[in-house]
Amino acid sequence: MAARITASLTFLQHILAEVVRPGDLAVDATVGNGHDTALLARLVGPSGLVHGFDVQAEAIESAGRLLAAAGLAERVRLHAQGHERLAEVLPQADHGRAAAVVFNLGYLPGGDETRVTRPETTLAALEGSREILAPGGVVALACYGGHAGGAEETDAVAAWCRALPFAAWRVARYELVNKPGGPIVAVIAHKLPKPGSGNAP
Ligand code: SAH
């Protein structure tokens, strides 16, 4: 018997693969080395578009190289800007159109481990995500508890999620609770296609 108990990041990738379709608009709010940006770019296909945000030039450069090598650069716009500004940076025409907004919080793997995402800016970006998300879209977050401030940020994300009205949103969290090392909590906030259309009791 094969049980589908996956790693938290794999869980998020499966959900994104279900939700994001060719031609869609998607946002990677924390580009880092560009792995999630590349995943989204593959899912939206040549007729779709991905906006990526990161505050570190090193991340934008490293992701740019990865996307170019994979032949995906043309369908991605990288912004050297904080994700707290995402609703300002995206053209008005794109508001209410994003199939997914993805956050991989914490620090850049292999980079400066003190340059972490922070609750204030993460929460501002989550508010921006509400504006740009399409009905039926998802906000997908990987929250890390292993570094200084990580547990507080995970709590802040959880509190933001709990405040979303149940008539319009469904939020789930997933975690391998016996994983050694710092916890990785996957959070999916699904904006219902129509308020009240969710089937959960
Ligand atoms: N998804 C990436 C890893 C992201 S690491 C991958 O697969 O490789 C988290 C990233 O968030 C870091 O690169 C860091 O520079 C970035 N970051 C931190 N604060 C930010 C902010 N306010 N806006 C956008 N990006 C931010």
mmCIF file of C-alpha atoms and ligand atoms in Angstrom:
data_model
loop_
_atom_site.group_PDB
_atom_site.id
_atom_site.type_symbol
_atom_site.label_atom_id
_atom_site.label_comp_id
_atom_site.label_asym_id
_atom_site.label_seq_id
_atom_site.Cartn_x
_atom_site.Cartn_y
_atom_site.Cartn_z
ATOM 1 C CA MET A 1 0.000 0.000 0.000
ATOM 2 C CA ALA A 2 1.285 3.438 -0.867
ATOM 3 C CA ALA A 3 0.029 6.176 1.426
ATOM 4 C CA ARG A 4 0.111 9.691 0.010
ATOM 5 C CA ILE A 5 1.982 11.256 2.897
ATOM 6 C CA THR A 6 4.206 13.731 1.080
ATOM 7 C CA ALA A 7 6.609 16.441 2.209
ATOM 8 C CA SER A 8 4.949 19.816 2.839
ATOM 9 C CA LEU A 9 6.448 21.382 -0.290
ATOM 10 C CA THR A 10 5.310 18.441 -2.448
ATOM 11 C CA PHE A 11 1.807 18.843 -1.020
ATOM 12 C CA LEU A 12 1.773 22.494 -2.148
ATOM 13 C CA GLN A 13 3.125 21.605 -5.601
ATOM 14 C CA HIS A 14 0.333 19.073 -6.129
ATOM 15 C CA ILE A 15 -2.325 21.636 -5.238
ATOM 16 C CA LEU A 16 -0.761 24.219 -7.556
ATOM 17 C CA ALA A 17 -0.667 21.692 -10.399
ATOM 18 C CA GLU A 18 -4.404 21.127 -9.913
ATOM 19 C CA VAL A 19 -5.320 24.808 -9.764
ATOM 20 C CA VAL A 20 -3.028 26.616 -12.224
ATOM 21 C CA ARG A 21 -3.991 26.107 -15.882
ATOM 22 C CA PRO A 22 -2.456 27.094 -19.233
ATOM 23 C CA GLY A 23 -3.042 30.773 -19.972
ATOM 24 C CA ASP A 24 -3.382 31.713 -16.288
ATOM 25 C CA LEU A 25 -1.741 34.523 -14.362
ATOM 26 C CA ALA A 26 0.273 33.479 -11.284
ATOM 27 C CA VAL A 27 2.530 35.211 -8.752
ATOM 28 C CA ASP A 28 5.621 33.979 -6.949
ATOM 29 C CA ALA A 29 5.891 36.353 -3.978
ATOM 30 C CA THR A 30 9.295 34.985 -2.853
ATOM 31 C CA VAL A 31 11.327 34.084 -5.936
ATOM 32 C CA GLY A 32 14.547 32.985 -4.189
ATOM 33 C CA ASN A 33 16.417 30.638 -6.502
ATOM 34 C CA GLY A 34 13.393 30.471 -8.776
ATOM 35 C CA HIS A 35 12.195 26.898 -8.326
ATOM 36 C CA ASP A 36 8.581 27.842 -7.602
ATOM 37 C CA THR A 37 8.704 30.525 -10.310
ATOM 38 C CA ALA A 38 9.755 27.852 -12.816
ATOM 39 C CA LEU A 39 7.012 25.497 -11.634
ATOM 40 C CA LEU A 40 4.388 28.230 -12.074
ATOM 41 C CA ALA A 41 5.825 29.193 -15.473
ATOM 42 C CA ARG A 42 5.488 25.581 -16.656
ATOM 43 C CA LEU A 43 1.909 25.400 -15.381
ATOM 44 C CA VAL A 44 0.753 28.652 -17.042
ATOM 45 C CA GLY A 45 2.388 27.599 -20.308
ATOM 46 C CA PRO A 46 3.491 29.864 -23.172
ATOM 47 C CA SER A 47 0.203 31.819 -23.169
ATOM 48 C CA GLY A 48 0.282 32.522 -19.407
ATOM 49 C CA LEU A 49 2.239 34.962 -17.269
ATOM 50 C CA VAL A 50 4.054 34.793 -13.931
ATOM 51 C CA HIS A 51 5.062 37.803 -11.831
ATOM 52 C CA GLY A 52 7.920 37.136 -9.409
ATOM 53 C CA PHE A 53 9.023 39.296 -6.465
ATOM 54 C CA ASP A 54 12.207 39.293 -4.389
ATOM 55 C CA VAL A 55 14.089 41.964 -2.461
ATOM 56 C CA GLN A 56 17.557 40.443 -3.023
ATOM 57 C CA ALA A 57 19.385 41.138 -6.291
ATOM 58 C CA GLU A 58 21.189 37.821 -5.803
ATOM 59 C CA ALA A 59 17.869 35.969 -5.893
ATOM 60 C CA ILE A 60 16.574 37.822 -8.964
ATOM 61 C CA GLU A 61 19.831 37.040 -10.808
ATOM 62 C CA SER A 62 19.936 33.396 -9.785
ATOM 63 C CA ALA A 63 16.266 32.875 -10.716
ATOM 64 C CA GLY A 64 16.774 34.721 -14.010
ATOM 65 C CA ARG A 65 19.559 32.271 -14.928
ATOM 66 C CA LEU A 66 17.445 29.242 -14.008
ATOM 67 C CA LEU A 67 14.452 30.505 -16.007
ATOM 68 C CA ALA A 68 16.574 31.364 -19.050
ATOM 69 C CA ALA A 69 18.249 27.933 -19.001
ATOM 70 C CA ALA A 70 14.801 26.290 -18.848
ATOM 71 C CA GLY A 71 13.450 28.427 -21.719
ATOM 72 C CA LEU A 72 10.813 29.968 -19.439
ATOM 73 C CA ALA A 73 12.049 33.578 -19.138
ATOM 74 C CA GLU A 74 9.606 35.023 -21.684
ATOM 75 C CA ARG A 75 6.552 34.168 -19.619
ATOM 76 C CA VAL A 76 7.986 35.592 -16.364
ATOM 77 C CA ARG A 77 8.318 39.213 -15.166
ATOM 78 C CA LEU A 78 10.783 39.455 -12.279
ATOM 79 C CA HIS A 79 10.406 42.449 -9.952
ATOM 80 C CA ALA A 80 13.226 43.493 -7.602
ATOM 81 C CA GLN A 81 10.590 44.748 -5.163
ATOM 82 C CA GLY A 82 9.074 43.730 -1.858
ATOM 83 C CA HIS A 83 5.977 41.552 -2.148
ATOM 84 C CA GLU A 84 4.173 43.991 0.177
ATOM 85 C CA ARG A 85 3.873 46.159 -2.957
ATOM 86 C CA LEU A 86 2.478 43.468 -5.224
ATOM 87 C CA ALA A 87 -0.988 44.956 -5.668
ATOM 88 C CA GLU A 88 0.601 48.305 -6.637
ATOM 89 C CA VAL A 89 3.097 46.765 -9.035
ATOM 90 C CA LEU A 90 0.671 44.521 -10.906
ATOM 91 C CA PRO A 91 -1.311 46.427 -13.519
ATOM 92 C CA GLN A 92 -4.919 47.103 -12.549
ATOM 93 C CA ALA A 93 -6.037 44.839 -15.389
ATOM 94 C CA ASP A 94 -4.419 41.883 -13.587
ATOM 95 C CA HIS A 95 -6.270 42.467 -10.314
ATOM 96 C CA GLY A 96 -8.768 39.705 -9.595
ATOM 97 C CA ARG A 97 -7.079 37.477 -12.188
ATOM 98 C CA ALA A 98 -4.329 35.482 -10.421
ATOM 99 C CA ALA A 99 -4.915 31.733 -10.174
ATOM 100 C CA ALA A 100 -2.238 31.415 -7.481
ATOM 101 C CA VAL A 101 0.019 33.485 -5.258
ATOM 102 C CA VAL A 102 2.885 31.456 -3.797
ATOM 103 C CA PHE A 103 5.019 32.247 -0.744
ATOM 104 C CA ASN A 104 8.055 30.263 0.331
ATOM 105 C CA LEU A 105 8.904 32.146 3.508
ATOM 106 C CA GLY A 106 12.138 32.287 5.508
ATOM 107 C CA TYR A 107 15.594 32.833 3.993
ATOM 108 C CA LEU A 108 17.179 32.218 0.599
ATOM 109 C CA PRO A 109 18.690 28.709 0.596
ATOM 110 C CA GLY A 110 22.468 29.088 0.193
ATOM 111 C CA GLY A 111 22.226 32.853 0.749
ATOM 112 C CA ASP A 112 22.200 35.262 3.700
ATOM 113 C CA GLU A 113 20.229 33.442 6.399
ATOM 114 C CA THR A 114 19.533 36.681 8.282
ATOM 115 C CA ARG A 115 17.533 38.166 5.363
ATOM 116 C CA VAL A 116 14.276 36.486 6.216
ATOM 117 C CA THR A 117 10.702 37.359 5.345
ATOM 118 C CA ARG A 118 8.978 39.224 8.196
ATOM 119 C CA PRO A 119 5.443 39.099 9.566
ATOM 120 C CA GLU A 120 4.572 42.775 8.830
ATOM 121 C CA THR A 121 5.524 42.590 5.160
ATOM 122 C CA THR A 122 4.205 39.037 4.749
ATOM 123 C CA LEU A 123 0.806 40.133 6.120
ATOM 124 C CA ALA A 124 0.777 43.183 3.834
ATOM 125 C CA ALA A 125 1.524 40.877 0.893
ATOM 126 C CA LEU A 126 -1.296 38.546 1.931
ATOM 127 C CA GLU A 127 -3.688 41.510 1.887
ATOM 128 C CA GLY A 128 -2.387 42.393 -1.601
ATOM 129 C CA SER A 129 -2.940 38.780 -2.653
ATOM 130 C CA ARG A 130 -6.622 39.053 -1.787
ATOM 131 C CA GLU A 131 -6.907 41.843 -4.310
ATOM 132 C CA ILE A 132 -5.186 40.136 -7.183
ATOM 133 C CA LEU A 133 -6.541 36.615 -6.683
ATOM 134 C CA ALA A 134 -9.196 35.318 -9.072
ATOM 135 C CA PRO A 135 -12.307 33.616 -7.706
ATOM 136 C CA GLY A 136 -11.309 29.948 -7.383
ATOM 137 C CA GLY A 137 -7.634 30.862 -6.910
ATOM 138 C CA VAL A 138 -5.297 29.895 -4.080
ATOM 139 C CA VAL A 139 -2.693 31.479 -1.863
ATOM 140 C CA ALA A 140 -0.103 28.783 -1.137
ATOM 141 C CA LEU A 141 2.425 29.264 1.654
ATOM 142 C CA ALA A 142 5.363 27.300 3.009
ATOM 143 C CA CYS A 143 6.039 28.565 6.549
ATOM 144 C CA TYR A 144 9.271 27.643 8.339
ATOM 145 C CA GLY A 145 9.583 27.454 12.095
ATOM 146 C CA GLY A 146 13.288 26.606 12.391
ATOM 147 C CA HIS A 147 14.896 30.081 12.260
ATOM 148 C CA ALA A 148 14.648 33.094 14.593
ATOM 149 C CA GLY A 149 11.233 34.683 14.085
ATOM 150 C CA GLY A 150 9.958 31.753 11.998
ATOM 151 C CA ALA A 151 7.459 30.435 14.542
ATOM 152 C CA GLU A 152 6.048 33.955 15.056
ATOM 153 C CA GLU A 153 5.661 34.401 11.308
ATOM 154 C CA THR A 154 3.879 31.019 11.027
ATOM 155 C CA ASP A 155 1.520 32.147 13.819
ATOM 156 C CA ALA A 156 0.866 35.476 12.091
ATOM 157 C CA VAL A 157 -0.022 33.674 8.846
ATOM 158 C CA ALA A 158 -2.307 31.299 10.749
ATOM 159 C CA ALA A 159 -4.095 34.210 12.448
ATOM 160 C CA TRP A 160 -4.589 35.970 9.089
ATOM 161 C CA CYS A 161 -6.043 32.756 7.668
ATOM 162 C CA ARG A 162 -8.381 32.192 10.592
ATOM 163 C CA ALA A 163 -9.861 35.671 10.044
ATOM 164 C CA LEU A 164 -10.857 34.909 6.426
ATOM 165 C CA PRO A 165 -14.655 34.526 6.198
ATOM 166 C CA PHE A 166 -15.699 30.896 5.833
ATOM 167 C CA ALA A 167 -18.441 31.823 3.342
ATOM 168 C CA ALA A 168 -15.814 32.953 0.845
ATOM 169 C CA TRP A 169 -12.639 31.003 1.732
ATOM 170 C CA ARG A 170 -11.472 27.541 2.731
ATOM 171 C CA VAL A 171 -8.065 27.316 4.392
ATOM 172 C CA ALA A 172 -6.187 24.094 5.098
ATOM 173 C CA ARG A 173 -2.829 23.418 6.701
ATOM 174 C CA TYR A 174 -0.594 20.401 6.293
ATOM 175 C CA GLU A 175 2.496 19.403 8.238
ATOM 176 C CA LEU A 176 4.638 16.330 8.835
ATOM 177 C CA VAL A 177 4.379 16.555 12.588
ATOM 178 C CA ASN A 178 7.200 14.086 13.368
ATOM 179 C CA LYS A 179 9.740 15.634 10.938
ATOM 180 C CA PRO A 180 13.095 16.241 12.656
ATOM 181 C CA GLY A 181 14.457 19.797 12.503
ATOM 182 C CA GLY A 182 12.397 22.936 12.058
ATOM 183 C CA PRO A 183 8.738 22.454 11.125
ATOM 184 C CA ILE A 184 7.501 23.282 7.615
ATOM 185 C CA VAL A 185 3.816 24.144 7.592
ATOM 186 C CA ALA A 186 2.047 24.201 4.238
ATOM 187 C CA VAL A 187 -0.977 26.479 4.104
ATOM 188 C CA ILE A 188 -3.519 26.668 1.283
ATOM 189 C CA ALA A 189 -6.091 29.463 1.286
ATOM 190 C CA HIS A 190 -8.673 28.816 -1.410
ATOM 191 C CA LYS A 191 -10.897 31.677 -2.487
ATOM 192 C CA LEU A 192 -14.208 30.059 -3.399
ATOM 193 C CA PRO A 193 -15.385 30.572 -6.994
ATOM 194 C CA LYS A 194 -18.602 32.021 -5.580
ATOM 195 C CA PRO A 195 -19.193 32.898 -1.905
ATOM 196 C CA GLY A 196 -21.028 29.994 -0.281
ATOM 197 C CA SER A 197 -20.006 27.514 -2.985
ATOM 198 C CA GLY A 198 -17.700 25.434 -0.747
ATOM 199 C CA ASN A 199 -18.753 21.895 0.076
ATOM 200 C CA ALA A 200 -17.099 21.610 3.480
ATOM 201 C CA PRO A 201 -19.534 21.453 6.422
HETATM 202 N N1 SAH B 1 10.914 29.712 -3.388
HETATM 203 C C1 SAH B 1 12.341 29.887 -3.337
HETATM 204 C C2 SAH B 1 12.887 30.098 -1.911
HETATM 205 C C3 SAH B 1 12.419 31.422 -1.329
HETATM 206 S S1 SAH B 1 13.397 31.898 0.022
HETATM 207 C C4 SAH B 1 12.996 28.719 -4.042
HETATM 208 O O1 SAH B 1 12.318 27.775 -4.389
HETATM 209 O O2 SAH B 1 14.212 28.778 -4.257
HETATM 210 C C5 SAH B 1 12.634 33.387 0.557
HETATM 211 C C6 SAH B 1 12.937 34.588 -0.323
HETATM 212 O O3 SAH B 1 12.117 35.662 0.113
HETATM 213 C C7 SAH B 1 14.386 35.107 -0.230
HETATM 214 O O4 SAH B 1 14.979 35.053 -1.491
HETATM 215 C C8 SAH B 1 14.240 36.538 0.257
HETATM 216 O O5 SAH B 1 15.117 37.446 -0.373
HETATM 217 C C9 SAH B 1 12.809 36.860 -0.154
HETATM 218 N N2 SAH B 1 12.202 37.975 0.578
HETATM 219 C C10 SAH B 1 12.395 38.375 1.851
HETATM 220 N N3 SAH B 1 11.613 39.450 2.135
HETATM 221 C C11 SAH B 1 10.891 39.724 1.002
HETATM 222 C C12 SAH B 1 9.916 40.714 0.640
HETATM 223 N N4 SAH B 1 9.504 41.631 1.522
HETATM 224 N N5 SAH B 1 9.424 40.680 -0.605
HETATM 225 C C13 SAH B 1 9.825 39.738 -1.510
HETATM 226 N N6 SAH B 1 10.748 38.795 -1.226
HETATM 227 C C14 SAH B 1 11.268 38.781 0.006
#
